[in-house]
mmCIF file of C-alpha atoms in Angstrom:
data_model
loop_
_atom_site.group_PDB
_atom_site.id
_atom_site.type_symbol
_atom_site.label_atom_id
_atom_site.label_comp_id
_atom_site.label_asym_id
_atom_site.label_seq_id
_atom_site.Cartn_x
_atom_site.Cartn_y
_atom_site.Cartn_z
ATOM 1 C CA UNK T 1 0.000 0.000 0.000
ATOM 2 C CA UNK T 2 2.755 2.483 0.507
ATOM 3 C CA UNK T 3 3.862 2.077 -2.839
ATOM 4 C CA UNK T 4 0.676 3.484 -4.218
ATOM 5 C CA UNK T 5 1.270 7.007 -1.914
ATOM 6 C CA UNK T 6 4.965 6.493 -3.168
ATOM 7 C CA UNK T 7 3.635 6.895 -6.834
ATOM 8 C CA UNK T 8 1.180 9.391 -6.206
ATOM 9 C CA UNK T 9 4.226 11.535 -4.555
ATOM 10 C CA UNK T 10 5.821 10.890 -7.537
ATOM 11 C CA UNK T 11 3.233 11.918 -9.791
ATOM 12 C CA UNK T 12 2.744 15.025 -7.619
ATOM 13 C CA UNK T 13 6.580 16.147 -7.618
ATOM 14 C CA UNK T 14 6.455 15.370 -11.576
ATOM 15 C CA UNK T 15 3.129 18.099 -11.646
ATOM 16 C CA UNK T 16 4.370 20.477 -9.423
ATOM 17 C CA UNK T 17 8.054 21.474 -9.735
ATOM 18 C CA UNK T 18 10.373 22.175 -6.887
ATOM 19 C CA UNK T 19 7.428 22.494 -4.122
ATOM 20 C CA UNK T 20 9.132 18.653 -2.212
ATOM 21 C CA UNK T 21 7.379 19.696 0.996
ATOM 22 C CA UNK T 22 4.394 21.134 -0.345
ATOM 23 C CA UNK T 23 4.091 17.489 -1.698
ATOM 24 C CA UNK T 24 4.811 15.752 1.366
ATOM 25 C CA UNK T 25 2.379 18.004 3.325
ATOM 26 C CA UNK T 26 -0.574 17.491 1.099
ATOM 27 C CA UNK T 27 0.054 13.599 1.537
ATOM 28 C CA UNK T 28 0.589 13.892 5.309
ATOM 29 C CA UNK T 29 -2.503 15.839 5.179
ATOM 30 C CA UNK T 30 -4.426 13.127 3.811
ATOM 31 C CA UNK T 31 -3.142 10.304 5.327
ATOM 32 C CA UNK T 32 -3.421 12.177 9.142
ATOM 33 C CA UNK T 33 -6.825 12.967 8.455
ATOM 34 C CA UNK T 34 -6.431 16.829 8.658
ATOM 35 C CA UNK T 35 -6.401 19.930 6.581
ATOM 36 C CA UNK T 36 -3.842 22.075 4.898
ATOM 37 C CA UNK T 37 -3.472 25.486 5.222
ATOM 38 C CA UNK T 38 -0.616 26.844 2.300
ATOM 39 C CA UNK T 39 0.913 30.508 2.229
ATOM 40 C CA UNK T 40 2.937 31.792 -0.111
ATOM 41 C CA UNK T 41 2.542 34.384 -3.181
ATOM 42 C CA UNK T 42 0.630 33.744 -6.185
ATOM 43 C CA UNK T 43 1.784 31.882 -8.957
ATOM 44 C CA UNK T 44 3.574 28.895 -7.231
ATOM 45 C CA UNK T 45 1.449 25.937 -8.123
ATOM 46 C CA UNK T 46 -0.612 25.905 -4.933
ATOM 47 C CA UNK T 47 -3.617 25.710 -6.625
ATOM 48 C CA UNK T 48 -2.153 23.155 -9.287
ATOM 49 C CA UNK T 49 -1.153 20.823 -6.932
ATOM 50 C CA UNK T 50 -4.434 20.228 -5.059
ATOM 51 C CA UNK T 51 -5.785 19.943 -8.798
ATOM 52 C CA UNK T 52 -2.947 16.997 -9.062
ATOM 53 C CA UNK T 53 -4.077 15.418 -5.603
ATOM 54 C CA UNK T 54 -7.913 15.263 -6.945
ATOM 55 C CA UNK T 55 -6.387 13.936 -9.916
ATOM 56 C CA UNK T 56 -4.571 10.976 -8.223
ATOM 57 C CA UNK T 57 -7.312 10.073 -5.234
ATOM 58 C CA UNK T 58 -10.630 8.822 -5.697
ATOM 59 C CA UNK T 59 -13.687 10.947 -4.807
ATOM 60 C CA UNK T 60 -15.377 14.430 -5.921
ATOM 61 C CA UNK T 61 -13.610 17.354 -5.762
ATOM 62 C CA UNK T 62 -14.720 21.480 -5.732
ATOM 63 C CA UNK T 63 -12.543 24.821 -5.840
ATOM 64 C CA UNK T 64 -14.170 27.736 -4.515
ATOM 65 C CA UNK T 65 -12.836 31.113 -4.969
ATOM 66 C CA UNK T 66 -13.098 33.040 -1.361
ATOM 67 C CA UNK T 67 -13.620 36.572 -2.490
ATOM 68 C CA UNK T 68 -14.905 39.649 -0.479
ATOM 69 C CA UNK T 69 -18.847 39.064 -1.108
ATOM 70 C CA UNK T 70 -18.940 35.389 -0.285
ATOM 71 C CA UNK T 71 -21.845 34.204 2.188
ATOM 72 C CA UNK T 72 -21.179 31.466 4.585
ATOM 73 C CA UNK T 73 -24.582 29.956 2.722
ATOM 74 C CA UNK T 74 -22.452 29.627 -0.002
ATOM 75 C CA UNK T 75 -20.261 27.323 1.143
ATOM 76 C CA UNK T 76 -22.997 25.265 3.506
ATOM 77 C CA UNK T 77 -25.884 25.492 1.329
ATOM 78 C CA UNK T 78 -29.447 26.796 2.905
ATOM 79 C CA UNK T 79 -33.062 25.598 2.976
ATOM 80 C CA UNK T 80 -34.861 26.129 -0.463
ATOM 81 C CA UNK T 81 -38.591 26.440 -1.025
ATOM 82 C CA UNK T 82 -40.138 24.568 -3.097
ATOM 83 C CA UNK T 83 -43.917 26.113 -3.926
ATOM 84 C CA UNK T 84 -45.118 22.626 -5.980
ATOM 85 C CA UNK T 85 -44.644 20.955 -2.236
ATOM 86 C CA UNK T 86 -44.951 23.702 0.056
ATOM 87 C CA UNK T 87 -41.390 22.907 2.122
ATOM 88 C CA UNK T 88 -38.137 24.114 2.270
ATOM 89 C CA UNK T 89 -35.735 21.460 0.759
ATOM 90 C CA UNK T 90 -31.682 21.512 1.585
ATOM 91 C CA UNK T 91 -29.657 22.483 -1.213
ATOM 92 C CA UNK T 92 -26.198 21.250 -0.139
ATOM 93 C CA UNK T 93 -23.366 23.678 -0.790
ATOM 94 C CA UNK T 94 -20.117 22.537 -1.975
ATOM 95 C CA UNK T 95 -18.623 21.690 1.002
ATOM 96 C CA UNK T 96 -20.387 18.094 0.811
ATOM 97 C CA UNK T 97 -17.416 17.050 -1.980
ATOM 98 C CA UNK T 98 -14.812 14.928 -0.983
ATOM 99 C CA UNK T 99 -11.517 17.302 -1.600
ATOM 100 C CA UNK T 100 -12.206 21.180 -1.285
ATOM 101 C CA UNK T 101 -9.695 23.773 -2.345
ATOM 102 C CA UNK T 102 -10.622 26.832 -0.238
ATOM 103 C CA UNK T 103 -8.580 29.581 -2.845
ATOM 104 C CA UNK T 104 -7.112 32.728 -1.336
ATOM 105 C CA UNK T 105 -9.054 31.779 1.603
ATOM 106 C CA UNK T 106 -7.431 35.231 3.478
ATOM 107 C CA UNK T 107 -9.804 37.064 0.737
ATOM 108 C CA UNK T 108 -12.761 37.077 2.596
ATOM 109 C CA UNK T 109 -13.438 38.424 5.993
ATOM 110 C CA UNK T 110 -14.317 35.941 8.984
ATOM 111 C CA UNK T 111 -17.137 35.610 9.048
ATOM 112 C CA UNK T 112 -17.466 33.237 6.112
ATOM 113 C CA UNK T 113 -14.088 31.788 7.311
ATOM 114 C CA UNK T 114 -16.073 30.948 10.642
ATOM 115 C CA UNK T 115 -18.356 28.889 8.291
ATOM 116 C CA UNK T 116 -15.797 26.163 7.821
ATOM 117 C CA UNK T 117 -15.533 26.065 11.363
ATOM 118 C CA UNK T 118 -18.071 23.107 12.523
ATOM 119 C CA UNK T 119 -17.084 21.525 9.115
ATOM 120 C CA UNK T 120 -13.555 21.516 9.809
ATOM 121 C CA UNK T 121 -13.768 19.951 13.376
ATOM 122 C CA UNK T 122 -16.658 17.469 13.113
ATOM 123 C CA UNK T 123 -16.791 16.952 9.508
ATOM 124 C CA UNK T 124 -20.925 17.989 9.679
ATOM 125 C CA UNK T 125 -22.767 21.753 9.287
ATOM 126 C CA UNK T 126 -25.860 22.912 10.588
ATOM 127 C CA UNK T 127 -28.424 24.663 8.945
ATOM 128 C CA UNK T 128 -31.064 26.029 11.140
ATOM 129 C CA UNK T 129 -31.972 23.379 13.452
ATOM 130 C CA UNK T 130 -30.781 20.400 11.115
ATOM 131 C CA UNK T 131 -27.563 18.792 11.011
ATOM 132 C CA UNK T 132 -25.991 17.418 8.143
ATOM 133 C CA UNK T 133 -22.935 15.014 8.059
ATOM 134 C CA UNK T 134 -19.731 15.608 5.480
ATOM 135 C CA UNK T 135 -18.078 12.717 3.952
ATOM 136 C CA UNK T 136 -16.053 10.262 5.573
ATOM 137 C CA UNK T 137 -13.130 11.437 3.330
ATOM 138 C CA UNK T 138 -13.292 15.478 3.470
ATOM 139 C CA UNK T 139 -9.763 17.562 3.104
ATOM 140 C CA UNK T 140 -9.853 21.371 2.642
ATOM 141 C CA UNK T 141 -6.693 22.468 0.956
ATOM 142 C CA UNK T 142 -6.826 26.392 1.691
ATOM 143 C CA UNK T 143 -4.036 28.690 0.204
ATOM 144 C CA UNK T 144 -3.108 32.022 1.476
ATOM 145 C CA UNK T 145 -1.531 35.324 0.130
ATOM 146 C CA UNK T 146 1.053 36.932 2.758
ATOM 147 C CA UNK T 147 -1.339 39.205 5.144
ATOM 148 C CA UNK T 148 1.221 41.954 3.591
ATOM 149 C CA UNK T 149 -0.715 42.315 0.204
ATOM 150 C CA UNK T 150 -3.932 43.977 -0.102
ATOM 151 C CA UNK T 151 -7.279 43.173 0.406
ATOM 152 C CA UNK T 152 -6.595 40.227 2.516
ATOM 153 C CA UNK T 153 -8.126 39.150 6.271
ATOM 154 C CA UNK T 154 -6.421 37.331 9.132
ATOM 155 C CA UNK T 155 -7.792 34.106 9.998
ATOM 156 C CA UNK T 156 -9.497 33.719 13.537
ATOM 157 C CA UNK T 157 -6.999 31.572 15.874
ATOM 158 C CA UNK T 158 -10.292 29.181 15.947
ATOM 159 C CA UNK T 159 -9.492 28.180 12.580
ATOM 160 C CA UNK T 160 -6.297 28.417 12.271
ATOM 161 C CA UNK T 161 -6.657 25.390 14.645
ATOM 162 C CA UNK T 162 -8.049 23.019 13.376
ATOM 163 C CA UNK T 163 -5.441 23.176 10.087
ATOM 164 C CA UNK T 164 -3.481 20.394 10.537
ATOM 165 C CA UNK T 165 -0.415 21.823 8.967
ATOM 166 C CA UNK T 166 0.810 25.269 8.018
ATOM 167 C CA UNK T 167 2.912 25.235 4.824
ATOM 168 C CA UNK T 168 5.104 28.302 3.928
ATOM 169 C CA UNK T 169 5.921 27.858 -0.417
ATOM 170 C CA UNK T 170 8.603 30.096 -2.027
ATOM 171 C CA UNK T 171 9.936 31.078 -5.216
ATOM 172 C CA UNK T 172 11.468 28.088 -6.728
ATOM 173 C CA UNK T 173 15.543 28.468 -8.464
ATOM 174 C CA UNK T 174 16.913 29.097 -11.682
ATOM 175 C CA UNK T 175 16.897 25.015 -12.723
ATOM 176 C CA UNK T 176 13.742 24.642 -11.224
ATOM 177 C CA UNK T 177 11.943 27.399 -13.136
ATOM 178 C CA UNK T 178 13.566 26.314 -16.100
ATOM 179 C CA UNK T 179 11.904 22.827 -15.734
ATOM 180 C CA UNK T 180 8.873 24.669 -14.970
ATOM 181 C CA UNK T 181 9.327 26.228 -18.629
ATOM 182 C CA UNK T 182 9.637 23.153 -20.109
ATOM 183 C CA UNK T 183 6.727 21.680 -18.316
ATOM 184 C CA UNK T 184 4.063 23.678 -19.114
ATOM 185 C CA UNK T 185 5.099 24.031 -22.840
ATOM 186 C CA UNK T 186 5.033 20.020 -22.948
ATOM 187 C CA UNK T 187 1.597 20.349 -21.616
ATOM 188 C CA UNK T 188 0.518 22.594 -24.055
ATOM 189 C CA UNK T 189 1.664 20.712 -27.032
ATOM 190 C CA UNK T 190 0.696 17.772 -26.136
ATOM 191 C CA UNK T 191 -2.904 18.372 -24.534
ATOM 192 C CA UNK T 192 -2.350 15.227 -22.305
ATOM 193 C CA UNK T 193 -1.913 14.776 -19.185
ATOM 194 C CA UNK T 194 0.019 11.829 -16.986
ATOM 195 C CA UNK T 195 -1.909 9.301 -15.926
ATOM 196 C CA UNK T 196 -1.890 7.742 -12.487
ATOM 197 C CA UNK T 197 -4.486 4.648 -11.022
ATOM 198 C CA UNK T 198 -6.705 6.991 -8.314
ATOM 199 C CA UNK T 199 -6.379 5.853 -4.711
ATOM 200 C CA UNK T 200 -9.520 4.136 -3.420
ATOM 201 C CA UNK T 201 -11.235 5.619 -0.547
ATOM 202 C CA UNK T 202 -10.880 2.026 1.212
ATOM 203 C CA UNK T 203 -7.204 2.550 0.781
ATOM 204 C CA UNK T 204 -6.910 5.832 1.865
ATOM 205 C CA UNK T 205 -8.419 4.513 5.495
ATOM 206 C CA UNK T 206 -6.690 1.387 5.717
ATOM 207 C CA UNK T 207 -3.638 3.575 5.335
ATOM 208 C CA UNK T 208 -4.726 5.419 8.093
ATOM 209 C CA UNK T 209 -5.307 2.730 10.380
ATOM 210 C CA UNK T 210 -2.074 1.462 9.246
ATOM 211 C CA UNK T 211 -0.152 4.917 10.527
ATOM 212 C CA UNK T 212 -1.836 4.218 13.749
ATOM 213 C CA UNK T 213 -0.478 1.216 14.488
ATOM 214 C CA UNK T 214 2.998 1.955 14.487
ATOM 215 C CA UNK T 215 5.159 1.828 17.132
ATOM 216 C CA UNK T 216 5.648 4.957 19.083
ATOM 217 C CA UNK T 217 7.865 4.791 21.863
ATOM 218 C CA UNK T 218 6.397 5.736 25.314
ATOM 219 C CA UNK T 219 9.480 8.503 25.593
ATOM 220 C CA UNK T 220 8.604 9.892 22.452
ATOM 221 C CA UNK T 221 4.909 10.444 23.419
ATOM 222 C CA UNK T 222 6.058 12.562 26.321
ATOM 223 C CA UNK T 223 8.401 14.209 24.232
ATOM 224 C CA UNK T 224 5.722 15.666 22.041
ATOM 225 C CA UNK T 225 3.869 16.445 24.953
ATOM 226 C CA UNK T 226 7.068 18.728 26.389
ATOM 227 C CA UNK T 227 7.241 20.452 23.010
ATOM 228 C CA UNK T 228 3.868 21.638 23.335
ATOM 229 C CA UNK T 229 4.060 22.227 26.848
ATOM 230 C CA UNK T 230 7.236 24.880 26.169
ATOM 231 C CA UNK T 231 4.314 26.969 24.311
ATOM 232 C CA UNK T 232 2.285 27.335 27.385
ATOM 233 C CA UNK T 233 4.726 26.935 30.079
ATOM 234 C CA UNK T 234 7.937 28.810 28.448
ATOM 235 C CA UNK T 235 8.921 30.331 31.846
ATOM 236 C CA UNK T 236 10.042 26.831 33.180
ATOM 237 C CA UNK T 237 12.431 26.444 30.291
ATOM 238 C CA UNK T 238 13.630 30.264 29.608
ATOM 239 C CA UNK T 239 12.475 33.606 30.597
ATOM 240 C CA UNK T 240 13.535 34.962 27.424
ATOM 241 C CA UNK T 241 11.077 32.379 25.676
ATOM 242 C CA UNK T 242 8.464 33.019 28.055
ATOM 243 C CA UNK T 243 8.628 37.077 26.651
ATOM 244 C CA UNK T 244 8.305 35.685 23.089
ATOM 245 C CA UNK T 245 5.198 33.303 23.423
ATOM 246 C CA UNK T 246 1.881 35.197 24.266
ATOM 247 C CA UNK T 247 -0.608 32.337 23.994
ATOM 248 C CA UNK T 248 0.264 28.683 23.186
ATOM 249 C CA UNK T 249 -0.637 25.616 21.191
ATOM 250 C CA UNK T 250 -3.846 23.746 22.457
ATOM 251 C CA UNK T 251 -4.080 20.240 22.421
ATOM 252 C CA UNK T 252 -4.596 19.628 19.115
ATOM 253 C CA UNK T 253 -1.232 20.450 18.490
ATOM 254 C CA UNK T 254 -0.045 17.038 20.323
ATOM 255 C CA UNK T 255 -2.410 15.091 18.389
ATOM 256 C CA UNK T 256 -1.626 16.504 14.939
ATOM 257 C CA UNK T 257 2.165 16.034 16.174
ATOM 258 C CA UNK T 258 1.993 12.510 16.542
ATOM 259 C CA UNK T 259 -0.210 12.044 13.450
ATOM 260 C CA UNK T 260 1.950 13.665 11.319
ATOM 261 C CA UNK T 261 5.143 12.217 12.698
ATOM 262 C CA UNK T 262 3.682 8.710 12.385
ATOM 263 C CA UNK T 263 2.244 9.168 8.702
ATOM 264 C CA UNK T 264 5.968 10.465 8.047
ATOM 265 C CA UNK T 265 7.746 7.385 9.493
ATOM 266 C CA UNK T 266 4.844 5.229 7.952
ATOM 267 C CA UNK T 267 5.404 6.884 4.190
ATOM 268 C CA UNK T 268 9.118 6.305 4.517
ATOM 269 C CA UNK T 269 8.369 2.614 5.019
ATOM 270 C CA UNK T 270 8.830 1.937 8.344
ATOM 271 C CA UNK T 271 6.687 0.336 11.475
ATOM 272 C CA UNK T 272 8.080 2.773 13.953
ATOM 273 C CA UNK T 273 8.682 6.598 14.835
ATOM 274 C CA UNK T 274 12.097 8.426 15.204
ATOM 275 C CA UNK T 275 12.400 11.730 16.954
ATOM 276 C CA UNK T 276 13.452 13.162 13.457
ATOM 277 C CA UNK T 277 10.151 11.857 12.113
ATOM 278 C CA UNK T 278 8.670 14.797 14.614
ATOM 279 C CA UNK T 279 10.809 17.354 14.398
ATOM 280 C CA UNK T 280 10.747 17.389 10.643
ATOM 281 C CA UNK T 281 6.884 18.286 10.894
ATOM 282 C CA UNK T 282 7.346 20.206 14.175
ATOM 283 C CA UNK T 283 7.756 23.618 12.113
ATOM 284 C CA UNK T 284 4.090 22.752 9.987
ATOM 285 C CA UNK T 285 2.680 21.422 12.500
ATOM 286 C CA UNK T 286 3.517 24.546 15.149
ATOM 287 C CA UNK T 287 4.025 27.560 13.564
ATOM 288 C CA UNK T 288 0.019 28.726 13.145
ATOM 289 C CA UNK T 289 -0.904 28.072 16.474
ATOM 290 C CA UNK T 290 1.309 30.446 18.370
ATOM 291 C CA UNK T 291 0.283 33.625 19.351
ATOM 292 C CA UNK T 292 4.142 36.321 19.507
ATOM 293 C CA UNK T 293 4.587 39.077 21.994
ATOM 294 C CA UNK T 294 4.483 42.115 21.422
ATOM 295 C CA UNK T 295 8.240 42.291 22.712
ATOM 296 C CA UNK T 296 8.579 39.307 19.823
ATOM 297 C CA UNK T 297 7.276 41.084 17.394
ATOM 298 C CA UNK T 298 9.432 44.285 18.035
ATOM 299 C CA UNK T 299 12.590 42.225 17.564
ATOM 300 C CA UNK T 300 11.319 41.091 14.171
ATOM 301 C CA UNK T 301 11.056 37.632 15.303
ATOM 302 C CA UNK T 302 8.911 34.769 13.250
ATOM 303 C CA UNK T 303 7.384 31.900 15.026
ATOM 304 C CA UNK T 304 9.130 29.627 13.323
ATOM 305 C CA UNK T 305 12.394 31.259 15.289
ATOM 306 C CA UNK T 306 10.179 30.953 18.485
ATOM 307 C CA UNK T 307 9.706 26.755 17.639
ATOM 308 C CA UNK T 308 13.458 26.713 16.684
ATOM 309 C CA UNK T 309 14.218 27.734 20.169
ATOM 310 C CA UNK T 310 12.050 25.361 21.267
ATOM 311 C CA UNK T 311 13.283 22.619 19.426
ATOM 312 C CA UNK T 312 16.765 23.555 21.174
ATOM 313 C CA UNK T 313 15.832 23.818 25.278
ATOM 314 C CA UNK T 314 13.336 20.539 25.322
ATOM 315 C CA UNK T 315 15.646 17.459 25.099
ATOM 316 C CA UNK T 316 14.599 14.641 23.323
ATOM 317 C CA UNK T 317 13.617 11.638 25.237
#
């Protein structure tokens, strides 16, 4: 079974040029069960390679553009009347598809962001006083333009939460965009595109219940659990951190750490978890759930310098 995510890596490093961990995180995303938020500026295949990853997996999949106007009923749906019956009927909205690409999802203001909330979280919405369950398999792929541009929102820390990773894509090099060149003028001459078996549903579980079977050392559990303790409790390993870190990472932090770092090991063919396996998604998996200073912020530090220092004052188990 790993070979299949093996050649659907492949076939998403052969779509999307020079992006390696964008790759990885969109199949760590899907294998952990979670979502994927991706920042970076436009015109680096962000919205290509979620077009890829529809392309290679099994199920329906829907782009919607998040622009100023958007209504949150326009992701959900809402309750239509019908006069030939005399009842309102639910026309879903196109959140009930399998994959969702939430484009430029900073582009709208919250509170249509706050719509993906319950969806996000419990994989169900609610409209009025019904409920209504999401598929079993339901990923939202969101990309983001820096908050420096125009015309672009924060996201509420709520939702920022429940993204299971936090991808950061830059401008590829020279070779790279050369390849890229090459690429999309081979596409355009040709008119076809590689072809790649989909991943079944059924496979993309089993794989899941696969990841959580490997072996996970009792050390390394607490070792997770001191990383994302040093975002709440920063004084007991530096006072200097504990100036930097306003509000920590909840729980869900843990849990998405240990996913990820077992869907890692698990893609890289092995039945057990390394403490490199987590800190190679600690950065993803951290760095939209902390809340700077002030003081932080006035030294021009990042988050992702914050979680470095991290990484170096909590030993490993």
């Amino acid at each position: 079974m790993v070979k299949a995510f093996s050649a659907l890596k492949d076939y998403l490093d052969s779509q999307v040029l020079g992006q390696h961990a964008l790759t990885e995180g969109i199949l760590l995303a899907l294998l952990a069960n979670g979502h994927l938020l991706v920042e970076g500026p436009p015109g680096l295949a962000k919205t290509r390679a979620v077009n890829a990853l529809a392309h290679g997996v099994e199920g329906r999949f829907h782009r919607i553009q998040f622009t100023p106007d958007l209504l949150p009923a326009d992701l959900t749906g809402t309750d239509i009347y019908r006069p030939e019956t005399g009842q309102f009927e639910f026309q879903a909205g196109p959140l009930f598809h399998h994959i969702i690409l939430a484009d430029e999802i900073n582009r709208a203001p919250a509170k249509v962001q706050s719509a993906l909330l319950e969806a996000m979280a419990e994989k169900q919405i609610t409209v009025g006083r019904k409920t209504y369950a999401l598929p079993e398999l339901f990923l939202v792929m969101a990309t983001q333009n820096p908050l420096e541009q125009e015309g672009t929102y924060p996201l509420p820390e709520a939702q920022l939460d429940r993204f299971l990773l936090h991808l950061k894509v830059d401008y590829p090099d020279a070779a790279t965009e050369l390849a890229i060149l090459r690429l999309t003028r081979g596409e355009a001459l040709s008119h076809e595109k590689a072809k790649l078996s989909p991943i079944s549903q059924a496979d993309i579980f089993a794989a899941r219940q696969d990841i959580l079977k490997l072996h996970m050392a009792e050390s390394l559990e607490n070792y997770i659990v001191q990383l994302v303790m040093a975002t709440r409790n920063a004084a007991a390993y530096s006072e200097q951190l504990a100036k930097w870190i306003a509000y920590g990472a909840s729980p869900r932090a843990s849990i998405a750490l240990e996913r990820c770092a077992r869907a890692k090991a698990w893609l890289e063919g092995r039945d057990f978890v390394t403490p490199d396996d987590i800190q190679a998604v600690f950065f993803n998996v951290l760095r939209h759930r902390l809340i700077l200073t002030y003081d932080a912020e006035a030294q021009g530090l990042s988050t992702d310098d914050v979680l470095r220092e991290i990484l170096k004052l909590v030993p490993v188990a």
